Amino acid sequence: MKRSRDRDEDLTAVDNPSMMNTNTNTNTKKKRKAEEEKEEYLKKGFCDLNGDLLFEVLKYLDARSLATAACVSKQWHKAGQDERLWELLCTRHCRNIGCGNQQLRSVVVALGGFRQLHSLYLRPLLKTTSSSSLSLLIPSNNPSSSSSNPPSHWGKDEVNLSLSLLSIRYYEMMSFNNTGRVCDVCVMFLTRYQFLLLGVMYQCEIVLWDIVIWFLGVMHHFHVSCLIILWAM
Amino acid sequence: MASTSNSTSSKIITLRSSDGEVFEVEESVALESNLIRRMMEDDCANNIIPLPNVTAPIFYLVIEHCKKHAEMKDNKEKKKELRSQGEELLKSDPHTYSNLMEAVNYLDIKSLMDLTAQWLADFLKGKSPRLIRELLKIKNDFTPEEEAEILERNRWAFD
């Protein structure tokens, strides 16, 4: 009924240009009505849950769904940034990572957090387990790379590798911040070298921690070095 | 406390919702709520227990779910039935569903909290942000720039 009337109005407007003005009037009215309807609709929608409640929901999601849910609204976005969620995701697949959760947490949080760890290193790792490990060296968000089925569980090596890469990135960023020191140039060189080395070693399945600790020693940043060493023990 | 839990089966507890409606609930059902349990331990058991944060229709839903949850413990059919009812509510009336979740959280009913959260999580899986907003009637409060940035950052999740 309503629809046919609208069509009539449109037709008269086309026939008679002087009707144009009234037509725009009805249009704004319609627009306002639509907005009111929309508000009414939203009032009946899902209310803003508090952060703890959203956490209870989001903790059941996998990484993909969590990232999607974080795009829904500001509140959901904030809830989706929660480190505890990403820690759950990062450790869900790990068995025998060789340390306690508390130790792992202190190291990862010091180096930039679990979300960072997941997005930069664990995700590419999951994607490229079947292809060459050298692709790990580029922590890109390029989604076009072929995704294979993720392994059900990660071993110690996968976790160690991703942690090593994370720690290296941390130092790399730190040296970007303090430019102008000769030492930093060496660090930049070392970190790049380290990336390559790690890739090769990962393929050979050699434990990486000696090198990382040596590397941190070079850096003289003892607070994190100590944490890493603690964790490694 | 052991003596009270032995005589649970017949005892009736009276509760009052925020809009003044009075409910009489079996103690075994009411004790699913840790909030009510704590209140009873603080010796309010002989009086009417007020629930200032829960309205009558929502409280009715909570009680229904609690009863079904108690029944379903060893019954797979009931479990399925409860789940499909929860999903139905989520689809048809997300507003009430979110109120239910808030009430369950306020009443501190762990078992039901886990269930409602799990249903919602299952509902979210594999859906785009736009579809989630549409189905749950959530307002998109990002500015276009913010939204573009956030979508770009999380693009790996959709492709």
Short mmCIF file of C-alpha atoms in Angstrom, two decimals:
data_model
loop_
_atom_site.label_atom_id
_atom_site.label_comp_id
_atom_site.label_asym_id
_atom_site.label_seq_id
_atom_site.Cartn_x
_atom_site.Cartn_y
_atom_site.Cartn_z
CA MET A 1 0.00 0.00 0.00
CA LYS A 2 2.65 2.42 1.18
CA ARG A 3 4.96 1.39 -1.59
CA SER A 4 2.41 2.14 -4.35
CA ARG A 5 1.80 5.61 -2.91
CA ASP A 6 5.49 6.33 -2.97
CA ARG A 7 5.63 5.33 -6.58
CA ASP A 8 2.73 7.66 -7.40
CA GLU A 9 4.54 10.54 -5.76
CA ASP A 10 7.64 9.80 -7.77
CA LEU A 11 5.66 9.74 -10.99
CA THR A 12 3.99 13.09 -10.31
CA ALA A 13 7.35 14.58 -9.49
CA VAL A 14 8.69 13.47 -12.82
CA ASP A 15 5.64 14.76 -14.66
CA ASN A 16 5.56 18.10 -12.95
CA PRO A 17 8.84 19.79 -11.95
CA SER A 18 7.03 22.20 -9.60
CA MET A 19 6.21 19.18 -7.40
CA MET A 20 9.94 18.63 -6.79
CA ASN A 21 9.93 20.71 -3.61
CA THR A 22 7.16 18.79 -1.87
CA ASN A 23 8.82 15.60 -2.92
CA THR A 24 12.06 16.48 -1.14
CA ASN A 25 9.97 17.39 1.89
CA THR A 26 8.44 13.96 2.02
CA ASN A 27 11.88 12.54 1.49
CA THR A 28 13.28 14.25 4.59
CA LYS A 29 10.23 13.13 6.54
CA LYS A 30 10.81 9.60 5.37
CA LYS A 31 14.44 9.87 6.30
CA ARG A 32 13.58 11.08 9.80
CA LYS A 33 11.08 8.31 10.21
CA ALA A 34 13.67 5.78 9.10
CA GLU A 35 16.11 7.18 11.64
CA GLU A 36 13.55 6.95 14.41
CA GLU A 37 12.80 3.41 13.40
CA LYS A 38 16.47 2.65 13.46
CA GLU A 39 16.85 4.04 16.96
CA GLU A 40 13.88 2.03 18.14
CA TYR A 41 15.46 -1.01 16.54
CA LEU A 42 18.75 -0.42 18.29
CA LYS A 43 17.01 0.03 21.61
CA LYS A 44 15.71 -3.48 21.23
CA GLY A 45 19.14 -4.74 20.32
CA PHE A 46 21.91 -6.31 22.30
CA CYS A 47 22.86 -4.02 25.23
CA ASP A 48 26.36 -2.99 26.07
CA LEU A 49 27.67 -5.75 28.24
CA ASN A 50 30.39 -4.82 30.67
CA GLY A 51 33.94 -5.82 29.89
CA ASP A 52 34.00 -8.87 32.15
CA LEU A 53 30.89 -10.30 30.57
CA LEU A 54 32.23 -9.79 27.08
CA PHE A 55 35.44 -11.47 28.16
CA GLU A 56 33.42 -14.50 29.24
CA VAL A 57 32.00 -14.68 25.71
CA LEU A 58 35.12 -13.89 23.73
CA LYS A 59 37.25 -16.44 25.54
CA TYR A 60 35.41 -19.18 23.65
CA LEU A 61 36.40 -17.78 20.25
CA ASP A 62 39.27 -18.76 17.98
CA ALA A 63 41.70 -16.07 16.77
CA ARG A 64 39.83 -15.39 13.55
CA SER A 65 36.45 -14.97 15.19
CA LEU A 66 37.97 -12.87 17.95
CA ALA A 67 39.51 -10.48 15.44
CA THR A 68 36.19 -10.30 13.62
CA ALA A 69 34.21 -9.66 16.79
CA ALA A 70 36.61 -6.84 17.65
CA CYS A 71 35.36 -4.96 14.57
CA VAL A 72 31.74 -4.88 15.71
CA SER A 73 31.74 -1.81 17.95
CA LYS A 74 34.02 0.28 20.12
CA GLN A 75 33.17 -1.65 23.22
CA TRP A 76 33.73 -4.99 21.57
CA HIS A 77 36.95 -3.68 20.12
CA LYS A 78 38.19 -2.72 23.56
CA ALA A 79 37.21 -6.11 24.95
CA GLY A 80 38.94 -7.85 22.04
CA GLN A 81 42.27 -6.22 22.87
CA ASP A 82 42.40 -8.00 26.22
CA GLU A 83 45.79 -9.64 26.66
CA ARG A 84 44.25 -12.50 28.63
CA LEU A 85 42.27 -13.57 25.56
CA TRP A 86 45.33 -13.62 23.35
CA GLU A 87 47.30 -15.44 26.00
CA LEU A 88 44.64 -18.14 26.01
CA LEU A 89 44.88 -18.34 22.22
CA CYS A 90 48.67 -18.44 22.23
CA THR A 91 48.92 -21.12 24.87
CA ARG A 92 45.89 -23.18 23.88
CA HIS A 93 47.84 -25.19 21.35
CA CYS A 94 51.02 -25.51 23.31
CA ARG A 95 52.03 -28.60 25.11
CA ASN A 96 55.28 -28.96 27.00
CA ILE A 97 56.57 -25.52 26.26
CA GLY A 98 59.07 -26.13 29.01
CA CYS A 99 58.10 -23.39 31.42
CA GLY A 100 55.35 -22.21 33.68
CA ASN A 101 52.63 -19.90 32.48
CA GLN A 102 53.70 -17.18 34.84
CA GLN A 103 57.22 -17.17 33.42
CA LEU A 104 55.98 -17.17 29.86
CA ARG A 105 53.63 -14.31 30.64
CA SER A 106 56.31 -12.12 32.19
CA VAL A 107 58.55 -12.56 29.18
CA VAL A 108 55.90 -12.02 26.53
CA VAL A 109 54.37 -9.02 28.26
CA ALA A 110 57.79 -7.42 28.59
CA LEU A 111 58.37 -7.90 24.89
CA GLY A 112 55.12 -6.44 23.63
CA GLY A 113 52.29 -8.75 24.59
CA PHE A 114 50.49 -11.85 23.44
CA ARG A 115 48.43 -10.09 20.79
CA GLN A 116 51.63 -8.90 19.18
CA LEU A 117 53.15 -12.35 19.46
CA HIS A 118 50.11 -13.90 17.86
CA SER A 119 49.67 -11.44 15.04
CA LEU A 120 53.32 -11.21 14.06
CA TYR A 121 54.68 -14.68 14.55
CA LEU A 122 52.22 -17.34 15.58
CA ARG A 123 49.74 -16.60 12.82
CA PRO A 124 52.32 -16.75 9.99
CA LEU A 125 53.74 -19.82 11.68
CA LEU A 126 50.37 -21.52 11.61
CA LYS A 127 49.86 -20.54 8.00
CA THR A 128 53.17 -21.67 6.67
CA THR A 129 53.99 -24.86 8.48
CA SER A 130 53.95 -26.83 5.27
CA SER A 131 55.81 -24.30 3.15
CA SER A 132 59.34 -23.05 3.52
CA SER A 133 60.21 -21.75 6.95
CA LEU A 134 62.02 -18.83 5.36
CA SER A 135 58.67 -17.13 4.86
CA LEU A 136 58.62 -16.77 8.62
CA LEU A 137 61.30 -14.19 8.35
CA ILE A 138 58.90 -11.67 6.91
CA PRO A 139 56.36 -10.84 9.55
CA SER A 140 53.87 -9.56 7.04
CA ASN A 141 50.11 -9.42 7.38
CA ASN A 142 49.78 -10.46 3.80
CA PRO A 143 46.60 -12.50 3.69
CA SER A 144 47.12 -13.69 0.14
CA SER A 145 49.61 -16.35 1.16
CA SER A 146 48.06 -19.77 1.04
CA SER A 147 46.75 -20.98 4.36
CA SER A 148 47.08 -24.60 5.22
CA ASN A 149 45.37 -26.47 8.00
CA PRO A 150 46.96 -25.40 11.28
CA PRO A 151 48.64 -28.11 13.31
CA SER A 152 46.64 -29.22 16.29
CA HIS A 153 49.52 -28.77 18.72
CA TRP A 154 52.74 -26.83 18.69
CA GLY A 155 55.93 -28.21 20.00
CA LYS A 156 58.59 -26.52 22.02
CA ASP A 157 60.43 -25.40 18.89
CA GLU A 158 57.51 -23.48 17.46
CA VAL A 159 56.99 -21.63 20.72
CA ASN A 160 60.68 -20.94 21.12
CA LEU A 161 61.01 -19.66 17.61
CA SER A 162 58.10 -17.29 17.89
CA LEU A 163 59.37 -16.01 21.22
CA SER A 164 62.82 -15.46 19.80
CA LEU A 165 61.43 -13.51 16.90
CA LEU A 166 59.35 -11.43 19.25
CA SER A 167 62.32 -10.58 21.42
CA ILE A 168 64.36 -9.64 18.39
CA ARG A 169 61.67 -7.38 17.11
CA TYR A 170 61.52 -5.71 20.49
CA TYR A 171 65.20 -4.89 20.36
CA GLU A 172 64.99 -3.85 16.80
CA MET A 173 62.30 -1.34 17.66
CA MET A 174 64.25 -0.13 20.65
CA SER A 175 67.24 0.61 18.50
CA PHE A 176 65.01 2.56 16.13
CA ASN A 177 64.02 4.76 19.03
CA ASN A 178 67.58 5.55 20.14
CA THR A 179 69.18 6.49 16.86
CA GLY A 180 72.60 8.06 16.75
CA ARG A 181 74.51 5.47 18.69
CA VAL A 182 77.13 3.44 16.91
CA CYS A 183 76.10 0.40 18.89
CA ASP A 184 72.62 0.56 17.40
CA VAL A 185 73.93 0.17 13.90
CA CYS A 186 75.59 -3.04 14.99
CA VAL A 187 72.39 -4.12 16.61
CA MET A 188 70.45 -3.52 13.44
CA PHE A 189 72.93 -5.60 11.55
CA LEU A 190 72.86 -8.30 14.19
CA THR A 191 69.11 -8.52 14.30
CA ARG A 192 68.83 -8.91 10.56
CA TYR A 193 71.49 -11.55 10.69
CA GLN A 194 69.67 -13.19 13.53
CA PHE A 195 66.48 -13.46 11.53
CA LEU A 196 68.28 -15.37 8.82
CA LEU A 197 70.11 -17.55 11.27
CA LEU A 198 66.97 -18.41 13.15
CA GLY A 199 65.22 -19.39 9.98
CA VAL A 200 67.99 -21.76 9.02
CA MET A 201 68.26 -23.17 12.49
CA TYR A 202 64.57 -23.70 12.78
CA GLN A 203 64.76 -25.86 9.73
CA CYS A 204 67.59 -27.83 11.30
CA GLU A 205 65.62 -28.10 14.54
CA ILE A 206 68.35 -26.77 16.78
CA VAL A 207 67.52 -25.16 20.08
CA LEU A 208 67.74 -21.41 19.75
CA TRP A 209 67.97 -20.16 23.24
CA ASP A 210 71.77 -19.99 23.53
CA ILE A 211 71.89 -17.52 20.72
CA VAL A 212 69.08 -15.41 22.00
CA ILE A 213 70.64 -15.15 25.43
CA TRP A 214 74.00 -14.31 23.94
CA PHE A 215 72.31 -11.71 21.85
CA LEU A 216 70.58 -10.15 24.81
CA GLY A 217 73.84 -10.07 26.69
CA VAL A 218 75.26 -7.96 23.90
CA MET A 219 72.42 -5.55 24.33
CA HIS A 220 73.06 -4.76 28.01
CA HIS A 221 69.39 -4.54 28.74
CA PHE A 222 69.49 -6.65 31.79
CA HIS A 223 65.94 -6.35 32.97
CA VAL A 224 64.59 -8.29 30.05
CA SER A 225 67.65 -10.46 29.72
CA CYS A 226 67.14 -11.65 33.26
CA LEU A 227 63.51 -12.42 32.55
CA ILE A 228 64.43 -14.38 29.45
CA ILE A 229 67.11 -16.31 31.25
CA LEU A 230 64.74 -17.04 34.10
CA TRP A 231 62.19 -18.26 31.64
CA ALA A 232 64.66 -20.38 29.77
CA MET A 233 65.72 -22.09 32.96
CA MET B 1 25.96 -25.34 56.45
CA ALA B 2 25.57 -29.07 55.97
CA SER B 3 22.41 -29.16 58.05
CA THR B 4 20.66 -26.63 55.81
CA SER B 5 21.62 -28.39 52.62
CA ASN B 6 20.06 -31.62 53.91
CA SER B 7 16.67 -30.04 54.24
CA THR B 8 16.77 -28.28 50.88
CA SER B 9 14.20 -30.24 48.92
CA SER B 10 11.01 -28.76 50.34
CA LYS B 11 12.11 -25.35 51.52
CA ILE B 12 10.78 -22.37 49.59
CA ILE B 13 12.60 -19.07 49.30
CA THR B 14 10.89 -15.81 48.56
CA LEU B 15 12.57 -13.30 46.28
CA ARG B 16 11.46 -9.90 45.06
CA SER B 17 12.46 -8.50 41.67
CA SER B 18 13.28 -4.84 41.05
CA ASP B 19 9.77 -4.11 39.82
CA GLY B 20 8.20 -5.46 42.98
CA GLU B 21 7.03 -8.87 41.85
CA VAL B 22 7.45 -11.64 44.41
CA PHE B 23 8.72 -15.08 43.41
CA GLU B 24 8.63 -18.25 45.42
CA VAL B 25 11.43 -20.53 44.42
CA GLU B 26 12.60 -23.90 45.68
CA GLU B 27 15.76 -23.58 47.66
CA SER B 28 17.62 -26.07 45.48
CA VAL B 29 16.99 -23.85 42.44
CA ALA B 30 17.70 -20.58 44.24
CA LEU B 31 20.99 -21.89 45.59
CA GLU B 32 22.36 -22.17 42.05
CA SER B 33 22.91 -18.45 42.46
CA ASN B 34 25.98 -17.68 44.50
CA LEU B 35 24.57 -14.24 45.28
CA ILE B 36 21.48 -15.73 46.92
CA ARG B 37 23.61 -18.33 48.64
CA ARG B 38 25.76 -15.62 50.16
CA MET B 39 22.70 -13.63 51.18
CA MET B 40 21.28 -16.68 52.91
CA GLU B 41 24.52 -17.29 54.70
CA ASP B 42 24.25 -13.73 55.95
CA ASP B 43 20.97 -14.79 57.48
CA CYS B 44 18.37 -13.18 55.27
CA ALA B 45 16.70 -16.55 54.75
CA ASN B 46 13.54 -15.82 56.71
CA ASN B 47 12.80 -12.57 54.95
CA ILE B 48 12.07 -11.75 51.35
CA ILE B 49 15.35 -11.43 49.46
CA PRO B 50 15.39 -8.30 47.28
CA LEU B 51 17.04 -8.40 43.84
CA PRO B 52 17.30 -4.73 42.86
CA ASN B 53 19.08 -5.37 39.56
CA VAL B 54 16.74 -7.94 38.02
CA THR B 55 13.29 -7.30 36.54
CA ALA B 56 10.47 -9.85 36.79
CA PRO B 57 10.44 -11.09 33.15
CA ILE B 58 14.18 -11.60 33.18
CA PHE B 59 14.12 -13.29 36.57
CA TYR B 60 11.41 -15.59 35.31
CA LEU B 61 13.68 -16.55 32.41
CA VAL B 62 16.58 -17.16 34.77
CA ILE B 63 14.51 -19.46 36.96
CA GLU B 64 13.25 -21.37 33.92
CA HIS B 65 16.81 -21.87 32.72
CA CYS B 66 18.01 -22.88 36.16
CA LYS B 67 15.28 -25.50 36.47
CA LYS B 68 16.04 -26.89 33.03
CA HIS B 69 19.73 -26.85 33.76
CA ALA B 70 19.17 -28.86 36.93
CA GLU B 71 17.09 -31.36 34.95
CA MET B 72 19.53 -31.65 32.09
CA LYS B 73 22.49 -32.85 34.10
CA ASP B 74 22.32 -36.43 32.86
CA ASN B 75 19.97 -35.86 29.98
CA LYS B 76 21.31 -35.14 26.52
CA GLU B 77 17.88 -34.43 25.06
CA LYS B 78 17.20 -31.74 27.64
CA LYS B 79 20.61 -30.28 27.03
CA LYS B 80 19.85 -29.92 23.33
CA GLU B 81 16.45 -28.47 24.10
CA LEU B 82 17.88 -25.84 26.43
CA ARG B 83 20.53 -24.94 23.91
CA SER B 84 18.10 -24.53 21.04
CA GLN B 85 15.87 -22.39 23.27
CA GLY B 86 18.81 -20.17 24.14
CA GLU B 87 19.78 -19.82 20.50
CA GLU B 88 16.20 -19.04 19.56
CA LEU B 89 16.08 -16.27 22.14
CA LEU B 90 19.37 -14.87 20.92
CA LYS B 91 18.08 -14.71 17.35
CA SER B 92 14.60 -13.41 18.08
CA ASP B 93 15.34 -11.01 20.93
CA PRO B 94 19.01 -10.14 21.48
CA HIS B 95 18.02 -7.39 23.91
CA THR B 96 16.43 -9.85 26.31
CA TYR B 97 19.33 -12.22 25.81
CA SER B 98 21.82 -9.58 26.88
CA ASN B 99 19.63 -8.73 29.87
CA LEU B 100 19.55 -12.40 30.74
CA MET B 101 23.33 -12.54 30.62
CA GLU B 102 23.61 -9.50 32.85
CA ALA B 103 21.14 -10.96 35.33
CA VAL B 104 22.95 -14.30 35.37
CA ASN B 105 26.19 -12.45 35.97
CA TYR B 106 24.67 -10.38 38.76
CA LEU B 107 23.12 -13.44 40.42
CA ASP B 108 26.46 -15.17 39.95
CA ILE B 109 25.18 -18.44 38.47
CA LYS B 110 28.34 -19.99 37.11
CA SER B 111 26.82 -22.87 35.16
CA LEU B 112 24.36 -20.64 33.33
CA MET B 113 26.97 -17.96 32.73
CA ASP B 114 29.17 -20.47 30.94
CA LEU B 115 26.28 -21.76 28.88
CA THR B 116 24.95 -18.37 27.77
CA ALA B 117 28.45 -17.16 26.93
CA GLN B 118 29.19 -20.33 24.96
CA TRP B 119 25.97 -20.03 22.96
CA LEU B 120 26.71 -16.45 22.07
CA ALA B 121 30.30 -17.33 21.13
CA ASP B 122 29.08 -20.15 18.88
CA PHE B 123 26.64 -17.73 17.32
CA LEU B 124 29.43 -15.26 16.54
CA LYS B 125 31.73 -17.79 14.89
CA GLY B 126 32.16 -17.35 11.16
CA LYS B 127 30.04 -14.20 10.93
CA SER B 128 31.26 -10.88 9.56
CA PRO B 129 31.18 -7.77 11.81
CA ARG B 130 28.40 -6.32 9.67
CA LEU B 131 26.29 -9.45 10.00
CA ILE B 132 26.86 -9.61 13.74
CA ARG B 133 25.74 -6.00 14.07
CA GLU B 134 22.69 -6.67 11.97
CA LEU B 135 21.62 -9.82 13.77
CA LEU B 136 22.27 -8.60 17.30
CA LYS B 137 21.14 -5.05 16.48
CA ILE B 138 24.31 -3.45 17.74
CA LYS B 139 25.06 0.11 16.74
CA ASN B 140 28.21 0.74 14.75
CA ASP B 141 29.80 3.56 16.77
CA PHE B 142 33.09 3.75 14.88
CA THR B 143 33.80 6.78 12.74
CA PRO B 144 34.34 5.78 9.09
CA GLU B 145 38.10 6.34 9.49
CA GLU B 146 38.29 4.25 12.64
CA GLU B 147 36.30 1.50 11.04
CA ALA B 148 38.47 1.46 7.94
CA GLU B 149 41.60 1.26 10.07
CA ILE B 150 40.28 -1.49 12.29
CA LEU B 151 39.00 -3.52 9.37
CA GLU B 152 42.35 -3.16 7.63
CA ARG B 153 44.21 -4.29 10.74
CA ASN B 154 42.00 -7.34 11.13
CA ARG B 155 41.66 -8.13 7.46
CA TRP B 156 43.47 -11.44 7.87
CA ALA B 157 40.47 -12.71 9.79
CA PHE B 158 38.01 -12.31 6.93
CA ASP B 159 40.04 -13.40 3.89
#
